[in-house]
Amino acid sequence: MTDNVVPLFKEPTTATDTIPATAPAPTDVVRPVRVWKRTARGLRTVVTHERTRTAARLVARHGMFVIGGTRITAKRTWDGRTASRYERMIRAAEAAGNWEEAKEWEDRLQRFRAGRHSRRMDLLRSAPDLAKSTLYGTGLTVGGLLALGIVLAIANKDITWVIGPIAAVIEAIRWIVAVATLVWGPALVAGPWLALLALWGVGRRQQTAPQWTLPAQHRDDAGAPITPSIVVTALRDLGIAPLRNAIKEMGDVGAAMLGPIRIAGCGVEVDVTLPSGVSTAEVQGRRRKLAENLARHEHEVFITIPTAARTVRLWIADSGALDQPIGPSPLVTDQTMTATYKNGKAPWGQDLRGDSALISVYQRMLLITGLSNQGKTAALRALALWLALDRTVEFRIADLKGVGDWGMFDGLATTLIQGPTDEHVIEATEMVEGMVAEMERRIQAPPGTVFPPLVGIVDEAQVAFMCPAAGADKRPYGGSKATSRYFMAVRKIHNQGRAVDVLLWEGTQDPTDQNLPKLVREGAHTRISLALGTESQARMALGDKAVDGGAAPHLLRQGLDKGTVVVASDGIAIPAGQASITVRTHYIDTEQAAEVAARAKALRSGITTAHGTDRGPAIDPIADILTVLGTDARVLTQDVLKRLAAANEKAYGGWSFLDLKRVLDGTGAEPYKSDGRMVIGRDRVARVLAGRPDTGSASAAE
């Protein structure tokens, strides 16, 4: 009986029995996956292809033109029908603190509302009048047409002409309706599209599409207007980690750092309050990168330090604006201009804001320096030409370049030295020493005495400092030691000259410690620099304070920023918190300078210009010492000095024992001690003179 039992499950006996006939083969499972992957790759290629992206940008761009045009048109319509424009202007004026403008816009708003109310009331009152006018006009028209029909009926002897005019009018109306019915269908279809096209045109003109949708050639932001987002992005990308992290953590993404962006001349100005951990020096040191982040050249961005703590002030020029000329000088255009030494200010140029840069020279020593051929002489000469229009001012000028840049002052200055040789340096030194003598004379005058201003100008003063020549007393004319005649004369004027209106203006080139000593450059009250080569030179020219405060004449472009100067002085208006100001000076060429000088000469009379210095008769200190010794074998040095001063006060009045010793040192006639006191021996001095190749002077003395 068990043999007839059929098992419910049969165990497989062959390999083919292990897989059901209905189960898919492995290849049938993998093939759809591969097909799906290939399809996905193809779709990704299509989606990311440049043509697809270009097409997407095209659709988005023109779609946004329509949306933006609709928004602009709606806003214009709303502004035209409501008082929102006036309210917006009032809020802007109040935010700017311009209360007068806010009051003016409020008055305009009241007038607008009153006019709108009046028009609405007129519209309400006009409805009955319009109905009466319509009925009256209709009756009058029908009556007129009937009268015309009666006339025509009488004329044609036909009663049907009575309604002829009315029938003609009805026929005309029928034709108008027929034409309108014919045109209405196409107009109804084309109207929305024409409106859409108009909105698209408005959006396209206003460029309402996002920047990413514009073609590549339209996305060049060089010279783009400065906006808060551009400034914050430029600061974020400076490479200063604390600044970048602080901007990311700010809820407003850095907007709170910025003050108002103000229009300032040919650019804009904005104050940036830096977050904690970021110093102003770090931002100043990245001026070039900041300029590039702002899509500007380095010379178009200036960074200064205002009074507020941890704040930098950015002045950003309009692209290319600094390469444009600023116009002629008022000295040239205003033939009636005069000057006042004490209270006047020279119209020297324009600051970066475009405002007139006026500078006072009253009781101020002046130093201007820069690289060669950058406009130094023209800038210095412009100040002198303005001051020359004050007839009380006396000029003494030494041009150690000697190419005629100051030739127009012939007949205007009392002294005019022109030339680069050692002889010209000697004359320039004696000119400055003459100013020292005049200064000392004025100082000894009774208190309260008023003196006319005396201005000495030495252009290319580095020639004087580097001059190797020495006088008969062995004192060098150049150099920066206590024995240097030019250096010491300049120092004396710097120390006391301003008190008696004796001033010295110097122009130098490519400053170094050798050709522009520290004591000289720090003795100037007004320090001016054109383009320089290095920051160390900028510090020599303007001082550490000005450079640390943002002055950067070494970043001016040589050859391109001619006439642009950085000024550190209390004689010119400098924004609060800054130590210097950048000025683009007016250029006055030689011909125009001659015309201004001619006007200055017309204010004066009887001036004869000396083209050198009156040195008097030549002196020989050793021969003069022998003369004053007389027949005495030896004389005390104090007595020798007294006798020399009595013999020639001008030459020896200021001599001391050191001067006497310097002349005799190395000659064999040096002062020596006798009975414990310093004396000079006659025989020794006579032997020195006798040993000279030309002994004529010694023989004469004896």
XYZ file of C-alpha atoms in Angstrom:
702
model
C 0.000 0.000 0.000
C 2.879 2.296 0.587
C 4.057 1.725 -2.956
C 1.066 3.620 -4.281
C 1.751 6.851 -2.268
C 2.659 9.844 -4.464
C 5.161 12.234 -2.766
C 4.128 15.836 -2.468
C 7.670 17.091 -3.259
C 10.066 15.586 -5.706
C 13.756 16.098 -5.152
C 15.712 17.185 -8.180
C 17.681 14.532 -9.914
C 19.518 16.612 -12.532
C 21.212 19.984 -12.734
C 18.431 21.393 -14.883
C 15.870 20.563 -12.298
C 17.432 23.017 -9.750
C 16.229 26.137 -11.668
C 12.540 26.544 -12.492
C 11.769 26.921 -16.157
C 9.968 30.218 -15.470
C 12.934 31.960 -13.622
C 14.779 34.648 -15.717
C 18.352 34.013 -16.708
C 21.094 36.272 -15.146
C 21.715 38.042 -18.472
C 18.081 39.034 -18.669
C 18.433 40.826 -15.275
C 21.685 42.705 -16.055
C 20.651 43.934 -19.482
C 17.944 46.418 -18.286
C 20.340 47.839 -15.666
C 22.932 48.531 -18.316
C 20.344 50.093 -20.581
C 19.176 52.327 -17.708
C 22.732 53.418 -16.934
C 23.414 54.236 -20.576
C 20.208 56.217 -20.735
C 21.112 58.111 -17.554
C 24.533 58.925 -18.907
C 23.012 60.127 -22.134
C 20.512 62.293 -20.291
C 23.263 63.726 -18.100
C 25.339 64.522 -21.197
C 22.384 66.224 -22.838
C 21.509 68.198 -19.702
C 25.076 69.334 -19.000
C 25.983 70.048 -22.619
C 26.947 73.637 -23.346
C 24.216 74.001 -25.950
C 21.600 72.876 -23.436
C 22.925 75.277 -20.833
C 22.999 78.082 -23.391
C 19.418 77.298 -24.389
C 18.355 77.243 -20.729
C 20.015 80.585 -20.102
C 18.327 81.972 -23.213
C 14.883 80.890 -22.066
C 15.491 82.110 -18.519
C 16.920 85.413 -19.726
C 14.026 86.329 -21.996
C 11.500 85.046 -19.499
C 13.012 87.282 -16.824
C 12.946 90.188 -19.276
C 9.160 89.783 -19.486
C 8.749 89.369 -15.724
C 11.047 92.285 -14.989
C 9.341 94.463 -17.595
C 5.963 93.653 -16.028
C 7.287 94.573 -12.593
C 8.777 97.860 -13.845
C 5.624 98.803 -15.779
C 3.429 97.999 -12.801
C 5.669 100.037 -10.529
C 5.630 102.979 -12.929
C 1.859 102.795 -13.178
C 1.503 102.564 -9.411
C 3.886 105.468 -8.895
C 1.969 107.540 -11.423
C -1.399 106.885 -9.814
C -0.389 107.037 -6.145
C 1.829 109.027 -3.805
C 4.355 106.224 -3.335
C 7.085 108.037 -5.288
C 6.851 111.074 -3.011
C 6.843 108.921 0.115
C 9.891 107.022 -1.114
C 11.823 110.238 -1.741
C 10.842 111.559 1.688
C 12.188 108.405 3.369
C 15.429 108.628 1.391
C 15.938 112.275 2.328
C 15.258 111.549 6.003
C 17.701 108.634 5.953
C 20.358 110.919 4.510
C 19.624 113.579 7.135
C 18.610 116.113 4.450
C 15.668 117.671 6.222
C 15.235 120.552 3.775
C 14.848 118.162 0.860
C 12.465 116.017 2.911
C 10.320 119.108 3.619
C 10.293 119.989 -0.088
C 9.118 116.497 -1.063
C 6.450 116.622 1.642
C 5.130 119.877 0.163
C 5.038 118.248 -3.258
C 3.130 115.297 -1.781
C 0.509 117.632 -0.290
C 0.079 119.404 -3.630
C -0.268 116.055 -5.416
C -2.953 114.835 -3.019
C -4.845 118.103 -3.238
C -4.791 117.975 -7.040
C -5.923 114.338 -7.087
C -8.827 115.106 -4.732
C -9.855 118.031 -6.899
C -9.879 115.887 -10.041
C -11.997 113.198 -8.361
C -14.549 115.735 -7.181
C -14.708 117.230 -10.669
C -15.309 113.736 -12.065
C -18.213 113.129 -9.653
C -19.805 116.481 -10.503
C -19.357 115.960 -14.230
C -21.684 112.870 -14.562
C -25.021 114.797 -14.667
C -23.499 117.458 -16.847
C -22.231 114.792 -19.232
C -25.712 113.212 -19.507
C -27.328 116.581 -20.203
C -24.657 117.427 -22.752
C -25.138 114.058 -24.474
C -28.922 114.467 -24.750
C -28.602 118.018 -25.915
C -25.936 117.124 -28.464
C -27.925 114.162 -29.785
C -31.064 116.244 -30.202
C -29.184 119.026 -31.843
C -27.527 116.591 -34.248
C -30.810 114.877 -35.219
C -32.510 118.215 -35.646
C -29.701 119.435 -37.815
C -29.863 116.342 -40.023
C -33.669 116.685 -40.432
C -33.308 120.338 -41.334
C -30.696 119.426 -43.899
C -33.014 116.690 -45.292
C -35.915 119.187 -45.631
C -33.692 121.575 -47.542
C -32.566 118.752 -49.851
C -36.174 117.566 -50.342
C -37.293 121.065 -51.363
C -34.329 121.417 -53.676
C -34.892 118.033 -55.356
C -38.700 118.162 -55.101
C -38.606 114.657 -53.560
C -40.003 113.957 -50.086
C -37.634 110.976 -49.584
C -34.678 113.337 -49.199
C -35.987 114.375 -45.792
C -34.456 111.264 -44.171
C -31.495 111.132 -46.600
C -28.839 112.643 -44.215
C -29.984 110.442 -41.333
C -29.806 107.384 -43.582
C -26.309 108.349 -44.685
C -25.140 108.598 -41.089
C -26.682 105.226 -40.268
C -24.933 103.670 -43.286
C -21.579 105.121 -42.182
C -22.072 103.644 -38.728
C -22.863 100.269 -40.305
C -19.612 100.321 -42.271
C -17.607 101.281 -39.188
C -19.107 98.345 -37.290
C -18.383 96.022 -40.200
C -14.740 97.082 -40.370
C -14.373 96.822 -36.579
C -15.905 93.335 -36.666
C -13.427 92.320 -39.347
C -10.391 93.702 -37.445
C -11.488 92.727 -33.947
C -10.641 89.031 -34.244
C -6.969 89.458 -35.352
C -6.527 92.357 -32.914
C -7.831 90.215 -30.088
C -5.295 87.524 -30.976
C -2.334 89.864 -31.606
C -3.010 92.266 -28.723
C -1.691 90.103 -25.875
C 1.401 89.218 -27.868
C 2.078 92.880 -28.626
C 1.661 93.686 -24.927
C 4.039 90.844 -24.067
C 6.552 92.167 -26.585
C 6.310 95.649 -25.062
C 6.927 94.256 -21.580
C 9.885 92.250 -22.907
C 11.352 95.415 -24.433
C 11.090 97.281 -21.130
C 12.792 94.435 -19.261
C 15.535 94.137 -21.872
C 16.329 97.847 -21.761
C 16.549 97.739 -17.952
C 18.521 94.436 -17.940
C 16.224 92.789 -15.417
C 17.562 89.283 -16.045
C 19.927 87.741 -13.446
C 23.618 88.002 -14.171
C 24.047 84.250 -14.664
C 21.590 84.255 -17.576
C 23.494 86.859 -19.586
C 25.857 85.822 -22.365
C 29.532 85.609 -21.469
C 30.431 88.826 -23.268
C 27.850 90.733 -21.209
C 29.181 89.569 -17.846
C 32.348 91.689 -17.844
C 32.144 93.711 -14.623
C 35.190 95.921 -15.267
C 34.255 99.442 -14.236
C 30.898 98.321 -12.834
C 29.191 100.594 -10.280
C 30.231 99.960 -6.699
C 27.498 98.338 -4.605
C 27.542 97.052 -0.997
C 27.624 93.443 -2.169
C 30.636 94.134 -4.393
C 32.533 95.795 -1.519
C 31.761 93.001 0.940
C 32.731 90.330 -1.594
C 35.985 92.144 -2.341
C 36.836 92.286 1.365
C 35.865 88.659 1.900
C 38.196 87.522 -0.890
C 41.221 89.514 0.352
C 42.783 86.394 1.825
C 42.476 87.540 5.463
C 41.072 84.502 7.306
C 39.560 86.335 10.346
C 37.823 88.788 8.021
C 36.453 86.037 5.790
C 35.179 83.994 8.750
C 33.601 87.024 10.406
C 31.702 87.902 7.220
C 30.399 84.337 6.918
C 29.184 84.353 10.522
C 27.382 87.695 10.245
C 23.642 87.420 9.876
C 23.586 90.133 7.214
C 26.637 88.666 5.397
C 28.838 91.667 6.179
C 26.467 94.513 5.334
C 26.751 95.927 8.859
C 30.456 96.621 8.297
C 29.730 99.234 5.645
C 28.743 102.840 6.098
C 26.797 104.705 3.409
C 28.401 104.658 -0.043
C 28.813 108.344 -0.862
C 29.569 109.935 -4.217
C 32.958 111.647 -3.881
C 34.120 113.457 -6.994
C 34.971 111.047 -9.780
C 34.366 108.033 -7.539
C 32.670 106.831 -4.380
C 33.718 106.673 -0.746
C 32.741 104.201 1.948
C 33.865 103.577 5.528
C 34.385 99.940 6.526
C 34.372 98.966 10.210
C 36.557 95.889 10.490
C 35.603 92.986 12.775
C 37.645 92.163 15.842
C 40.927 90.466 15.026
C 41.474 92.323 11.729
C 43.860 95.275 11.678
C 43.715 98.225 9.312
C 47.343 97.538 8.321
C 46.333 94.139 6.929
C 43.790 95.731 4.619
C 46.196 98.510 3.586
C 48.832 95.939 2.731
C 46.477 94.275 0.238
C 45.586 97.353 -1.777
C 46.314 95.772 -5.161
C 44.241 92.665 -4.453
C 41.386 94.773 -3.121
C 41.462 96.906 -6.263
C 41.379 93.831 -8.472
C 38.471 92.396 -6.471
C 36.635 95.673 -7.091
C 37.399 95.444 -10.845
C 39.670 98.486 -10.645
C 43.350 99.233 -11.194
C 45.550 99.707 -8.143
C 45.875 103.471 -8.656
C 42.068 103.801 -8.668
C 41.650 102.642 -5.046
C 42.900 104.635 -2.037
C 42.807 103.328 1.530
C 43.023 105.824 4.401
C 42.441 105.651 8.154
C 39.637 107.909 9.513
C 39.147 108.915 13.138
C 36.895 105.979 14.029
C 38.702 103.025 15.569
C 39.276 99.857 13.532
C 37.943 101.546 10.403
C 39.320 101.995 6.904
C 38.013 104.515 4.381
C 37.933 103.322 0.788
C 37.877 105.779 -2.091
C 37.143 103.985 -5.349
C 37.463 105.905 -8.598
C 35.181 105.461 -11.560
C 37.011 103.303 -14.059
C 39.396 105.478 -16.098
C 38.360 108.732 -14.384
C 41.838 109.501 -13.018
C 43.296 109.394 -16.518
C 41.215 112.408 -17.581
C 42.634 115.983 -17.285
C 41.169 118.276 -14.652
C 41.131 121.515 -16.631
C 43.151 124.744 -16.649
C 44.316 126.642 -13.585
C 42.258 129.622 -12.361
C 45.526 131.587 -12.536
C 45.267 131.267 -16.310
C 41.515 131.623 -16.780
C 40.930 134.468 -14.282
C 42.925 137.482 -15.403
C 41.809 139.513 -12.376
C 42.966 137.074 -9.697
C 45.169 138.428 -6.925
C 46.830 136.811 -3.917
C 47.201 137.549 -0.219
C 50.161 136.027 1.581
C 48.625 135.990 5.038
C 44.978 135.053 4.483
C 44.839 133.765 0.915
C 44.970 130.221 -0.421
C 46.380 129.148 -3.746
C 44.018 127.343 -6.181
C 46.459 124.515 -6.735
C 44.299 121.737 -8.196
C 41.566 119.268 -7.272
C 41.364 116.540 -4.682
C 40.039 113.101 -5.513
C 36.513 114.199 -4.658
C 36.680 116.785 -7.422
C 36.673 119.682 -4.958
C 39.075 122.577 -5.432
C 42.306 122.053 -3.476
C 43.287 125.334 -1.838
C 46.589 125.593 0.039
C 47.942 128.277 2.362
C 51.660 129.108 2.361
C 51.574 131.594 5.246
C 54.677 131.123 7.442
C 55.233 127.598 6.143
C 58.476 126.095 4.930
C 57.854 123.858 1.942
C 59.489 120.739 0.566
C 58.424 119.000 -2.640
C 60.094 115.887 -3.952
C 59.567 113.100 -6.466
C 61.144 111.198 -9.290
C 62.493 113.002 -12.328
C 60.063 114.377 -14.911
C 56.926 113.992 -12.795
C 55.894 117.664 -12.681
C 57.756 118.794 -9.558
C 58.950 122.122 -10.955
C 55.552 122.915 -12.519
C 53.743 122.231 -9.225
C 56.206 124.357 -7.217
C 56.183 127.127 -9.803
C 52.366 127.267 -9.747
C 52.456 128.140 -6.030
C 55.126 130.776 -6.606
C 53.146 132.330 -9.480
C 50.079 132.648 -7.293
C 52.050 134.203 -4.438
C 53.715 136.584 -6.902
C 50.309 138.224 -7.358
C 50.844 139.671 -3.862
C 53.044 142.686 -4.560
C 54.510 142.708 -1.039
C 56.306 139.370 -1.454
C 60.011 139.311 -2.369
C 61.445 136.293 -4.180
C 65.000 135.002 -4.272
C 65.280 132.005 -6.568
C 68.037 129.514 -7.344
C 67.258 127.066 -10.143
C 70.036 124.481 -10.016
C 68.725 122.741 -13.116
C 69.179 125.826 -15.234
C 67.026 125.070 -18.284
C 64.831 128.171 -18.070
C 61.925 126.814 -16.027
C 62.082 129.895 -13.810
C 63.087 132.410 -16.480
C 59.752 134.248 -16.256
C 60.786 135.468 -12.769
C 63.495 137.648 -14.319
C 62.320 141.148 -13.385
C 60.105 139.728 -10.659
C 62.598 138.128 -8.241
C 65.390 140.172 -6.698
C 67.800 137.251 -7.202
C 67.620 134.637 -9.961
C 70.382 132.035 -10.223
C 70.119 129.483 -13.028
C 72.614 126.691 -13.610
C 73.809 123.303 -12.310
C 77.532 123.903 -11.788
C 79.457 124.216 -8.530
C 79.710 127.941 -9.122
C 75.907 128.164 -9.222
C 75.718 126.123 -6.004
C 78.114 128.586 -4.360
C 75.912 131.469 -5.466
C 72.788 129.665 -4.242
C 74.451 129.023 -0.880
C 75.389 132.665 -0.548
C 71.827 133.611 -1.501
C 70.462 131.461 1.347
C 73.098 132.833 3.719
C 71.962 136.309 2.709
C 68.449 135.310 3.721
C 69.868 134.177 7.078
C 71.488 137.595 7.556
C 68.176 139.298 6.710
C 66.382 136.992 9.134
C 68.807 137.861 11.938
C 68.396 141.565 11.188
C 64.626 141.233 11.454
C 64.859 139.248 14.692
C 66.869 142.074 16.271
C 64.263 144.657 15.284
C 61.904 146.094 17.936
C 58.966 143.811 18.830
C 55.899 144.340 16.683
C 57.834 145.376 13.593
C 56.093 144.094 10.445
C 58.280 142.894 7.584
C 57.336 142.062 4.004
C 57.459 138.329 3.223
C 60.755 137.011 1.844
C 60.507 133.676 0.028
C 63.586 131.816 -1.109
C 63.170 129.008 -3.641
C 65.854 126.428 -4.382
C 64.825 124.040 -7.131
C 66.861 120.837 -7.510
C 68.252 121.341 -4.004
C 69.866 117.908 -4.110
C 72.555 119.474 -6.322
C 73.489 121.786 -3.444
C 73.587 118.999 -0.860
C 75.808 116.860 -3.098
C 78.190 119.663 -4.135
C 81.848 118.796 -3.309
C 83.171 122.368 -3.508
C 84.704 124.050 -0.442
C 85.478 127.678 0.291
C 88.742 129.342 1.195
C 87.992 128.597 4.838
C 87.759 124.871 3.941
C 84.080 124.760 4.781
C 82.221 122.615 2.229
C 79.190 124.042 0.491
C 77.446 120.659 0.238
C 76.989 117.822 2.694
C 74.974 117.524 5.869
C 77.577 118.137 8.579
C 77.795 121.030 10.969
C 80.421 122.601 8.693
C 78.251 122.480 5.554
C 77.407 126.031 4.599
C 74.207 125.323 2.623
C 72.923 122.807 5.148
C 73.516 125.099 8.115
C 71.940 128.092 6.374
C 68.816 126.041 5.602
C 68.663 124.815 9.181
C 68.867 128.357 10.569
C 65.977 129.499 8.370
C 63.908 126.452 9.345
C 64.528 127.178 13.028
C 63.621 130.863 13.147
C 62.618 132.147 9.727
C 58.849 131.757 9.910
C 58.636 134.093 12.905
C 59.806 137.004 10.731
C 58.274 135.775 7.428
C 61.531 134.516 5.928
C 60.590 131.259 4.196
C 62.455 128.659 2.184
C 60.885 126.377 -0.424
C 62.931 123.484 -1.756
C 62.356 121.071 -4.598
C 64.408 117.874 -4.687
C 64.599 114.769 -6.819
C 64.706 111.081 -5.905
C 65.300 111.649 -2.140
C 67.933 109.796 -0.138
C 69.577 110.491 3.215
C 72.551 111.926 1.318
C 70.789 114.377 -0.990
C 67.985 115.255 1.457
C 69.171 115.201 5.098
C 66.713 114.212 7.797
C 66.878 117.541 9.648
C 66.073 119.443 6.457
C 63.074 117.378 5.402
C 61.648 117.414 8.927
C 62.033 121.184 9.120
C 59.413 121.716 6.383
C 55.861 122.496 7.487
C 54.359 121.516 4.126
C 55.697 118.265 2.719
C 54.681 117.261 -0.789
C 55.534 114.201 -2.818
C 54.953 113.176 -6.398
C 55.508 109.617 -7.635
C 58.366 107.849 -5.848
C 60.046 104.491 -6.253
C 59.854 102.920 -2.795
C 57.993 103.172 0.488
C 61.205 104.221 2.259
C 61.426 107.230 -0.058
C 57.780 108.007 0.676
C 58.587 108.039 4.388
C 61.507 110.408 3.732
C 59.267 112.727 1.746
C 56.147 112.809 3.922
C 57.118 111.289 7.260
C 56.135 108.051 8.955
C 52.818 109.363 10.246
C 51.484 110.217 6.805
C 52.566 106.912 5.257
C 51.196 104.898 8.175
C 47.938 106.796 7.711
C 47.593 105.713 4.095
C 49.748 108.139 2.085
C 51.252 106.174 -0.800
C 53.165 108.328 -3.321
C 55.257 105.247 -4.137
C 52.119 103.680 -5.626
C 51.529 106.532 -8.057
C 52.307 105.567 -11.643
C 55.522 107.052 -12.948
C 54.853 108.922 -16.165
C 51.071 108.494 -15.976
C 50.297 110.388 -12.761
C 52.318 113.498 -13.577
C 51.299 116.430 -11.416
C 49.504 114.223 -8.869
C 50.885 114.961 -5.416
C 50.359 113.683 -1.891
C 50.370 116.538 0.621
C 50.986 116.435 4.362
C 50.383 119.924 5.743
C 48.095 121.923 7.985
C 47.843 124.506 5.211
C 45.361 122.432 3.193
C 42.000 120.989 4.202
C 42.502 117.296 4.987
C 39.544 115.041 5.888
C 39.259 114.391 9.603
C 41.373 111.492 10.763
C 43.672 111.492 7.732
C 47.291 112.634 7.754
C 47.536 113.515 4.066
C 45.517 114.269 0.957
C 46.039 113.464 -2.708
C 45.799 116.422 -5.102
C 45.803 116.532 -8.888
C 47.520 119.857 -9.598
C 46.708 122.222 -12.438
C 49.415 122.267 -15.089
C 50.647 125.706 -16.147
C 53.023 125.507 -19.099
C 55.938 127.896 -19.627
C 54.031 130.224 -21.935
C 51.079 130.508 -19.554
C 53.491 130.971 -16.632
C 55.088 133.888 -18.476
C 51.654 135.524 -18.862
C 50.884 135.165 -15.150
C 54.363 136.493 -14.275
C 53.721 139.504 -16.542
C 50.599 140.316 -14.529
C 52.636 140.020 -11.314
C 55.338 142.336 -12.709
C 52.658 144.911 -13.515
C 51.900 145.085 -9.781
C 55.521 145.970 -9.008
C 57.951 148.581 -10.180
C 61.669 149.164 -10.034
C 62.786 145.557 -9.441
C 66.207 144.730 -10.847
C 67.013 141.036 -10.829
C 70.541 140.061 -9.794
C 71.768 136.949 -11.586
C 74.221 136.059 -8.854
C 75.281 137.204 -5.404
C 77.389 140.195 -4.461
C 80.313 138.605 -2.671
C 82.334 141.780 -2.307
C 86.121 141.644 -2.701
C 87.748 138.207 -2.562
C 89.123 137.340 0.860
C 92.166 135.320 1.874
C 91.723 134.356 5.530
C 95.416 133.478 6.119
C 96.588 136.727 4.535
C 94.032 138.669 6.581
C 95.220 136.908 9.770
C 98.807 137.963 9.011
C 97.607 141.511 8.425
C 95.794 141.803 11.758
C 98.775 140.281 13.625
C 100.753 143.358 12.656
C 104.259 143.342 14.134
C 103.371 141.279 17.213
C 105.256 137.987 17.437
C 102.216 136.210 18.766
C 98.627 137.247 19.555
C 95.910 135.611 21.603
C 93.298 133.857 19.445
C 90.501 135.899 21.015
C 92.282 139.098 20.014
C 92.836 137.772 16.472
C 89.114 137.157 16.120
C 88.301 140.662 17.364
C 90.801 142.240 14.940
C 89.422 140.196 11.994
C 85.856 141.235 12.804
C 86.913 144.870 13.074
C 88.694 144.657 9.715
C 85.875 142.884 7.828
C 82.650 142.547 9.750
C 80.777 140.898 6.853
C 83.364 138.174 6.342
C 84.543 137.502 9.887
C 81.866 138.888 12.201
C 80.455 135.468 12.934
C 83.776 133.613 13.320
C 84.607 131.589 16.380
C 87.760 129.818 17.584
C 86.648 126.716 15.630
C 86.566 128.687 12.370
C 90.023 130.076 13.071
C 91.371 126.646 13.914
C 89.819 125.081 10.809
C 91.518 127.600 8.493
C 94.941 127.048 10.033
C 94.799 123.287 10.602
C 97.309 121.419 8.490
C 99.160 124.546 7.401
C 101.887 124.543 10.051
C 100.489 127.743 11.596
C 97.988 126.149 13.945
C 97.184 127.899 17.236
C 99.386 126.765 20.093
C 99.627 127.348 23.825
C 101.894 129.965 25.326
C 101.835 130.545 29.062
C 98.682 128.392 29.173
C 96.756 130.425 26.605
C 96.080 129.804 22.900
C 97.999 132.114 20.579
C 98.912 132.444 16.915
C 102.492 133.088 15.890
C 103.261 135.667 13.212
C 106.342 133.895 11.879
C 104.450 130.659 11.332
C 101.671 132.414 9.355
C 104.265 134.276 7.291
C 106.037 131.012 6.405
C 102.697 129.536 5.186
C 102.133 132.475 2.852
C 105.744 132.453 1.684
C 105.426 128.771 0.754
C 102.543 129.360 -1.643
C 103.192 129.265 -5.388
C 101.900 132.826 -5.671
C 103.187 134.938 -2.794
C 101.861 138.235 -3.995
C 99.241 138.400 -1.338
C 101.778 137.674 1.416
C 104.140 140.351 0.228
C 101.356 142.821 0.106
C 100.324 141.915 3.608
C 103.781 142.346 4.927
